[in-house]
């Protein structure tokens, strides 16, 4: 019927053209007249998905399926929206319902493998990708996804083969070139360098392929010791990526100031004893590329602790509490925390434990959440999970920030694509953590990366003492742990601690003046925080 309805056809055409406001207005008119029109509901959910309003899309698609349980395209959309909100178990259930009806559908199988990966079920995910590629071998994106899964379980040689297969099929695919570079221990050959440059010379590259290629070129040239050309490539890739983001350093700064204003000693004392008492989570936070994966691997080698991944659940809870539906709106977070009752704080802590339960597979009493951005939510964590452990992973500001600048992050780190933004963000992070050191002394344990590298045993013992755990030798042999590691450092933490990465930034020092200027007094004070103004 949708194909015969002129209003739905007009809304669909607007959607295809990217005229989302026109499509939305048309669809809302249709739904006023016909509230149960499932085609219109699904299209409205598509608009919400494109705008990143996943909760709205989820509610619309749930309604759609309530009205039309056999509407397979809506169920597929529903599974995608659940997956994008990292509700992997729910997404998997929807995909498996679809596969029961159409077991060979390649789109369903690809989504099934992605959801299995998000759940940490890597052997199953790899098996699904391999079967899918056996049937449809000419799919470069599926080869790349297989490469990611193989890398995560430590099968580096097989991962390289999968990335190479993707590039045979699509030599312009920048993300596959970057995936090779992102193995960190991989080295490009001269023929690779020539191939990357040949692709960059094309006039028909998408921005996404181009910036991934620039990041890969930067890594290849850095490994070759051509630091000036390497920095130029990194700078090009970052500038191109920055254009597509709406990151606002002033907004970050205001958010940090608001947290510092809210979380006073009196505010925390008034809520002592509230929240969920479970001691299960260990949060490792700070900035990306500060050594958090190393700390995670050390702790996950202890018999009482399970490593998981960078879990999105604390930021998701904070976002919901902020109740902000548009970029130009002010979030109600963190001030809204002052309005929550003891019961509500406990319920939020319990919600976090329930949301993360699917990531815990080993039955160990403690687990790690190493989402670095959680440093912005230390106050929230303290209120809802007062017995959780919080570890601040900190690295020299120039080493940490430049390592972030060299890294293309899939999502969520919009501050890393400009040296000034990076310096400001690091300074805001240091000031916020210094504030919590002052208002809640001893509640956060800081690991200075350079000290961990210099004396791993003493630092590991201090870390385990903070966690209230006995020392175990396995923590010093963390590189023997064959667990899946789901970050950019996955290959590096499969080797003993090495010092060659500590001062790599010095090769690029001639170009780091904007970063130094933005860091200001934080740079001179490291590893301490400068006096708070």
XYZ file of C-alpha atoms in Angstrom:
533
model
C 0.000 0.000 0.000
C 2.875 2.395 0.773
C 3.852 2.479 -2.906
C 0.338 3.617 -3.856
C -0.067 6.301 -1.173
C 1.049 9.683 -2.597
C 1.793 11.141 0.871
C 3.997 8.170 1.807
C 5.711 8.335 -1.582
C 6.408 12.062 -1.032
C 7.767 11.383 2.490
C 9.960 8.590 1.113
C 11.350 10.839 -1.610
C 12.155 13.541 0.956
C 13.873 10.912 3.110
C 15.999 9.696 0.169
C 16.982 13.315 -0.638
C 17.968 13.993 2.992
C 15.177 16.548 3.498
C 14.432 15.152 6.920
C 12.296 18.011 8.272
C 9.987 17.828 5.225
C 9.721 14.033 5.550
C 9.020 14.282 9.283
C 6.252 16.881 8.849
C 4.576 14.766 6.134
C 4.759 11.603 8.234
C 3.330 13.314 11.310
C 0.388 14.522 9.200
C -0.191 10.946 7.999
C -0.067 9.588 11.548
C -2.554 12.176 12.805
C -5.030 10.765 10.290
C -3.889 7.127 10.551
C -2.128 6.493 13.889
C -1.569 2.796 13.114
C 0.054 3.230 9.687
C 3.098 0.978 10.174
C 4.902 2.170 7.024
C 4.741 5.767 8.286
C 5.841 4.743 11.783
C 8.837 2.869 10.336
C 9.848 5.856 8.185
C 9.566 8.190 11.189
C 11.859 5.790 13.082
C 14.328 5.979 10.170
C 14.470 9.774 10.609
C 15.058 9.397 14.364
C 17.837 6.876 13.648
C 19.567 9.212 11.192
C 19.448 12.004 13.783
C 20.928 9.715 16.449
C 17.686 9.757 18.482
C 17.893 6.029 19.066
C 15.538 5.878 22.058
C 12.804 7.542 19.968
C 13.500 5.173 17.077
C 13.386 2.173 19.417
C 9.985 3.202 20.827
C 8.545 3.791 17.342
C 9.785 0.463 16.010
C 8.520 -1.415 19.075
C 5.086 0.107 18.373
C 5.405 -0.834 14.701
C 6.097 -4.478 15.569
C 3.282 -4.521 18.115
C 0.940 -3.561 15.256
C 2.611 -5.778 12.626
C 4.703 -8.593 14.169
C 5.588 -10.076 10.754
C 6.929 -6.762 9.321
C 10.507 -8.037 8.771
C 12.101 -4.746 7.558
C 10.865 -3.025 10.732
C 12.280 -5.851 12.861
C 15.643 -5.487 11.111
C 15.586 -1.723 11.776
C 14.672 -2.455 15.399
C 17.645 -4.816 15.765
C 19.997 -2.184 14.289
C 18.723 0.501 16.692
C 19.165 -1.844 19.668
C 22.687 -2.720 18.469
C 23.632 0.953 18.146
C 22.590 1.478 21.760
C 24.815 -1.503 22.714
C 21.755 -3.545 23.684
C 23.425 -6.472 21.992
C 21.494 -9.295 23.687
C 18.164 -7.731 22.700
C 19.436 -7.045 19.162
C 20.587 -10.653 18.840
C 17.165 -11.968 19.885
C 15.506 -9.882 17.145
C 18.030 -10.993 14.500
C 17.609 -14.621 15.438
C 13.825 -14.266 15.018
C 14.492 -12.922 11.517
C 16.965 -15.710 10.726
C 14.382 -18.306 11.749
C 12.291 -17.087 8.807
C 15.148 -16.380 6.383
C 18.302 -18.244 7.511
C 20.560 -17.295 4.594
C 19.796 -13.552 4.470
C 23.242 -11.866 4.325
C 22.092 -8.664 6.039
C 20.690 -10.596 8.980
C 23.812 -12.750 9.262
C 26.103 -9.713 9.197
C 24.080 -8.054 11.970
C 24.098 -11.313 13.949
C 27.920 -11.423 13.814
C 28.184 -7.753 14.851
C 25.861 -8.302 17.837
C 27.822 -11.419 18.873
C 31.013 -9.339 18.762
C 29.442 -6.644 20.924
C 28.532 -9.352 23.445
C 32.127 -10.607 23.455
C 31.139 -13.888 21.752
C 34.053 -13.683 19.331
C 34.435 -17.351 18.320
C 30.752 -17.419 17.309
C 31.033 -14.058 15.539
C 34.065 -15.271 13.577
C 32.209 -18.452 12.576
C 29.238 -16.416 11.298
C 31.487 -14.056 9.306
C 33.434 -16.992 7.812
C 30.241 -18.777 6.751
C 28.819 -15.541 5.328
C 32.009 -14.865 3.350
C 32.000 -18.464 2.123
C 28.654 -17.678 0.486
C 29.351 -14.036 -0.427
C 33.146 -13.664 -0.796
C 33.072 -10.310 -2.615
C 32.073 -8.228 0.438
C 35.000 -6.005 1.483
C 33.247 -4.610 4.584
C 32.511 -8.114 5.861
C 36.194 -9.080 5.361
C 37.167 -6.003 7.376
C 34.704 -6.896 10.162
C 36.138 -10.419 10.233
C 39.603 -8.840 10.537
C 38.481 -6.800 13.557
C 37.137 -9.910 15.307
C 40.302 -11.922 14.558
C 42.497 -9.077 15.848
C 40.481 -8.940 19.080
C 41.152 -12.614 19.880
C 44.873 -12.281 19.089
C 44.926 -13.943 15.647
C 46.968 -11.161 14.100
C 48.184 -13.039 11.025
C 44.635 -14.055 10.116
C 43.421 -10.486 10.766
C 46.051 -9.115 8.363
C 44.949 -11.638 5.727
C 41.314 -10.533 6.141
C 42.220 -6.826 5.864
C 44.336 -7.593 2.775
C 41.367 -9.431 1.236
C 39.162 -6.377 1.842
C 41.770 -4.208 0.083
C 42.018 -6.581 -2.878
C 38.293 -6.046 -3.381
C 38.250 -2.317 -2.549
C 41.748 -0.755 -2.653
C 40.269 2.666 -1.879
C 38.794 1.481 1.448
C 40.621 3.772 3.834
C 39.325 2.049 6.945
C 40.971 -1.246 5.936
C 44.329 0.520 5.434
C 43.879 2.230 8.806
C 42.967 -1.127 10.400
C 46.381 -2.465 9.351
C 48.095 0.632 10.773
C 45.993 0.344 13.931
C 47.513 -3.057 14.721
C 50.414 -0.860 15.997
C 52.948 -3.687 15.645
C 52.312 -4.025 11.879
C 54.775 -2.439 9.430
C 53.819 -1.330 5.920
C 55.956 -2.385 2.961
C 57.148 0.012 0.254
C 54.451 -1.338 -2.082
C 51.808 -0.509 0.556
C 53.071 3.061 0.844
C 52.872 3.464 -2.933
C 49.345 1.993 -2.957
C 48.154 4.361 -0.201
C 49.580 7.365 -2.074
C 47.968 6.189 -5.321
C 44.583 6.049 -3.632
C 45.047 9.511 -2.082
C 45.770 10.882 -5.573
C 42.276 9.899 -6.732
C 39.724 12.654 -7.207
C 36.707 10.486 -6.363
C 37.532 9.456 -2.779
C 34.968 9.998 -0.044
C 36.092 12.132 2.897
C 35.855 9.061 5.127
C 38.182 7.007 2.915
C 40.538 9.982 2.574
C 40.980 10.693 6.288
C 41.476 7.000 7.083
C 44.132 6.832 4.345
C 45.853 9.944 5.746
C 46.023 8.364 9.219
C 47.445 5.161 7.694
C 49.981 7.197 5.674
C 51.001 9.061 8.839
C 51.709 5.766 10.607
C 53.647 4.337 7.623
C 55.813 7.477 7.367
C 56.368 7.592 11.135
C 57.619 4.007 11.069
C 59.933 5.011 8.205
C 61.344 7.891 10.295
C 60.007 10.659 7.995
C 58.496 12.677 10.844
C 57.759 15.923 8.994
C 55.794 14.161 6.256
C 54.185 11.910 8.865
C 52.944 14.877 10.887
C 51.594 16.506 7.714
C 49.581 13.347 6.946
C 48.257 13.079 10.506
C 47.331 16.785 10.426
C 45.489 16.355 7.117
C 43.537 13.364 8.400
C 42.637 15.139 11.634
C 41.533 18.349 9.903
C 39.288 16.413 7.536
C 37.738 14.406 10.384
C 37.311 17.509 12.556
C 35.186 19.155 9.849
C 32.490 16.504 10.245
C 32.238 16.841 14.054
C 30.465 19.419 16.180
C 32.775 19.078 19.201
C 32.833 22.267 21.317
C 35.749 22.719 23.746
C 33.917 25.542 25.548
C 30.976 23.240 26.239
C 33.325 20.608 27.712
C 34.947 23.248 29.916
C 31.548 24.450 31.195
C 30.488 20.864 31.965
C 33.631 20.328 34.039
C 33.077 23.581 35.945
C 29.474 22.573 36.666
C 30.623 19.228 38.088
C 33.202 20.923 40.278
C 30.524 23.336 41.563
C 28.037 20.559 42.367
C 30.262 17.949 44.026
C 31.271 19.687 47.242
C 32.279 17.829 50.421
C 28.879 18.712 51.949
C 26.974 17.427 48.913
C 28.807 14.093 49.040
C 28.540 13.810 52.843
C 24.756 14.310 52.685
C 24.519 11.272 50.387
C 26.928 8.982 52.239
C 25.584 5.443 52.519
C 23.234 5.876 49.567
C 23.439 4.163 46.180
C 23.927 0.495 45.365
C 26.431 -1.135 47.735
C 27.781 -3.732 45.267
C 31.602 -3.540 45.010
C 31.681 -5.297 41.613
C 32.851 -2.584 39.171
C 36.392 -1.317 38.764
C 36.385 1.793 36.580
C 39.579 2.635 34.704
C 39.237 6.122 33.305
C 41.183 9.145 32.093
C 42.119 9.975 28.526
C 42.432 7.475 25.685
C 46.014 6.324 24.994
C 47.047 6.846 28.639
C 47.871 3.213 29.445
C 44.391 2.089 30.493
C 44.530 -1.113 28.400
C 47.782 -2.076 30.127
C 46.197 -1.542 33.557
C 43.130 -3.510 32.445
C 45.260 -6.411 31.215
C 47.230 -6.501 34.499
C 44.050 -6.511 36.596
C 42.200 -8.962 34.308
C 45.051 -11.424 34.892
C 43.955 -11.624 38.561
C 41.741 -14.554 39.467
C 39.102 -12.281 41.046
C 38.720 -9.781 38.185
C 37.186 -10.039 34.728
C 38.099 -7.637 31.940
C 35.271 -6.560 29.633
C 35.579 -3.521 27.350
C 34.890 0.219 27.183
C 31.294 -0.027 28.360
C 28.924 2.753 27.241
C 26.512 2.432 30.159
C 27.602 5.235 32.518
C 27.596 7.868 29.706
C 24.207 6.512 28.556
C 22.743 6.915 32.058
C 24.203 10.439 32.307
C 22.762 11.346 28.910
C 19.309 10.117 29.901
C 19.437 12.071 33.162
C 20.402 15.176 31.173
C 17.155 14.893 29.184
C 18.628 16.887 26.327
C 16.967 16.268 22.973
C 18.768 18.947 20.921
C 22.359 20.169 20.627
C 21.328 23.762 21.454
C 19.628 22.712 24.711
C 21.420 22.844 28.065
C 21.668 19.431 29.708
C 20.094 19.096 33.172
C 23.106 16.936 34.129
C 24.875 16.973 36.566
C 22.659 19.315 38.633
C 19.715 16.890 38.272
C 21.617 14.498 40.562
C 20.801 16.792 43.497
C 17.108 15.973 43.040
C 17.462 12.181 43.166
C 16.305 10.260 46.247
C 18.325 7.524 47.934
C 16.018 4.954 46.266
C 16.609 6.492 42.828
C 20.386 6.508 43.312
C 20.336 2.852 44.357
C 18.125 1.986 41.374
C 20.606 3.643 38.991
C 23.477 1.616 40.459
C 21.432 -1.569 40.106
C 20.521 -0.592 36.536
C 24.218 -0.228 35.673
C 24.959 -3.711 37.063
C 22.036 -5.192 35.139
C 23.016 -3.464 31.886
C 26.581 -4.775 32.118
C 25.708 -8.316 33.244
C 25.871 -9.695 29.693
C 29.574 -8.727 29.484
C 30.471 -10.882 32.512
C 31.156 -14.443 31.416
C 33.685 -15.853 33.915
C 31.734 -15.676 37.181
C 34.411 -13.549 38.854
C 33.295 -11.199 41.652
C 34.810 -8.041 40.148
C 34.823 -6.665 36.603
C 36.462 -3.776 34.755
C 34.778 -0.983 32.816
C 37.538 0.905 31.022
C 35.546 3.612 29.258
C 38.027 6.530 29.500
C 35.310 9.190 29.219
C 33.871 8.081 32.564
C 36.252 10.531 34.254
C 33.583 13.165 33.518
C 31.147 11.058 35.579
C 33.207 10.297 38.692
C 30.589 12.131 40.772
C 27.746 10.066 39.324
C 29.703 6.835 39.941
C 30.383 7.879 43.544
C 26.652 8.467 44.143
C 25.199 5.351 42.517
C 28.039 2.851 43.184
C 29.847 4.159 46.280
C 31.896 0.963 46.728
C 33.140 0.795 43.152
C 36.875 1.275 42.639
C 38.008 4.152 40.412
C 41.452 4.141 38.777
C 42.718 7.223 36.945
C 45.168 6.235 34.190
C 47.435 9.213 33.526
C 50.259 9.676 31.031
C 52.573 12.593 30.194
C 50.371 15.222 28.523
C 52.432 15.468 25.331
C 52.773 11.684 25.008
C 49.103 11.079 25.757
C 47.680 13.886 23.630
C 49.882 13.304 20.606
C 49.118 9.578 20.749
C 45.440 10.542 20.641
C 46.065 12.868 17.686
C 47.646 9.979 15.736
C 44.684 7.711 16.457
C 41.473 7.638 14.487
C 38.734 6.684 16.943
C 35.597 5.026 15.594
C 33.407 7.285 17.739
C 33.112 9.280 20.922
C 36.449 11.127 21.086
C 35.699 14.334 19.166
C 38.322 16.328 21.085
C 41.253 14.377 19.589
C 41.255 15.884 16.072
C 42.770 19.276 16.921
C 45.875 19.953 19.043
C 44.308 22.912 20.837
C 41.128 20.954 21.637
C 43.310 18.119 22.954
C 45.317 20.359 25.248
C 42.217 22.039 26.641
C 40.511 18.696 27.233
C 43.522 17.277 29.070
C 43.708 20.408 31.257
C 39.966 20.179 32.052
C 40.373 16.491 32.940
C 43.307 17.216 35.294
C 41.351 20.008 37.016
C 38.271 17.819 37.527
C 40.267 14.910 38.931
C 42.192 17.287 41.232
C 38.819 18.513 42.490
C 37.739 14.961 43.408
C 41.111 14.365 45.076
C 40.317 17.383 47.255
C 36.648 16.635 48.080
C 36.987 12.836 48.406
C 40.655 12.125 49.240
C 41.881 8.614 48.488
C 38.749 7.480 46.660
C 40.466 7.561 43.261
C 43.726 5.658 42.726
C 46.037 7.248 40.155
C 48.422 5.220 38.000
C 51.142 7.276 36.327
C 51.995 5.413 33.119
C 55.698 6.235 33.190
C 55.984 4.859 36.750
C 54.146 1.670 35.751
C 56.595 1.147 32.892
C 59.611 1.863 35.122
C 58.568 -0.341 38.068
C 55.665 -2.624 37.143
C 55.809 -4.758 40.286
C 55.571 -1.913 42.818
C 52.814 -0.185 40.840
C 50.887 -3.437 40.412
C 51.109 -4.213 44.128
C 49.801 -0.700 44.954
C 46.991 -1.156 42.449
C 45.915 -4.484 43.959
C 46.163 -3.048 47.487
C 43.768 -0.285 46.452
C 41.381 -2.923 45.061
C 41.631 -4.859 48.351
C 43.084 -7.909 46.629
C 46.096 -10.149 47.305
C 49.022 -9.990 44.903
C 49.160 -12.681 42.202
C 52.192 -13.323 39.991
C 49.943 -13.713 36.950
C 49.373 -9.936 37.032
C 53.035 -9.392 36.109
C 52.724 -11.958 33.301
C 49.678 -10.183 31.869
C 51.009 -10.678 28.320
C 50.315 -14.420 28.676
C 46.593 -13.721 29.162
C 44.770 -14.795 26.005
C 41.540 -12.866 26.718
C 39.957 -10.816 23.955
C 41.200 -7.195 24.035
C 38.862 -4.731 22.373
C 40.968 -1.593 22.024
C 43.639 -0.091 19.786
C 46.339 -1.417 22.140
C 45.309 -5.060 21.777
C 48.569 -6.156 20.142
C 50.827 -4.099 22.425
C 49.472 -5.635 25.654
C 50.180 -9.124 24.323
C 53.889 -8.350 24.847
C 55.829 -7.570 28.043
C 55.961 -3.904 29.083
C 58.066 -1.952 26.625
C 59.490 1.556 26.867
C 59.861 2.426 23.188
C 56.477 4.203 23.066
C 57.154 6.549 25.977
C 58.906 9.332 24.104
C 57.642 8.901 20.540
C 56.079 12.360 20.768
C 59.571 13.913 20.896
C 60.003 13.106 17.185
C 57.112 15.490 16.518
C 57.942 18.207 19.062
C 58.632 20.893 16.412
C 54.920 20.824 15.497
C 53.377 20.632 18.986
C 53.368 24.313 20.017
C 49.532 24.659 19.819
C 49.206 21.661 22.146
C 51.752 23.066 24.617
C 50.013 26.445 24.653
C 46.613 24.868 25.357
C 48.011 22.681 28.157
C 49.509 25.686 29.922
C 50.569 25.066 33.539
C 49.378 21.431 33.382
C 52.427 20.585 31.287
C 54.969 21.977 33.765
C 53.208 20.487 36.813
C 52.986 16.891 35.510
C 52.644 14.352 37.122
C 51.005 16.607 39.711
C 48.108 18.941 39.036
C 48.784 22.683 38.998
C 47.298 24.753 41.798
C 43.591 25.310 41.162
C 42.828 28.928 40.267
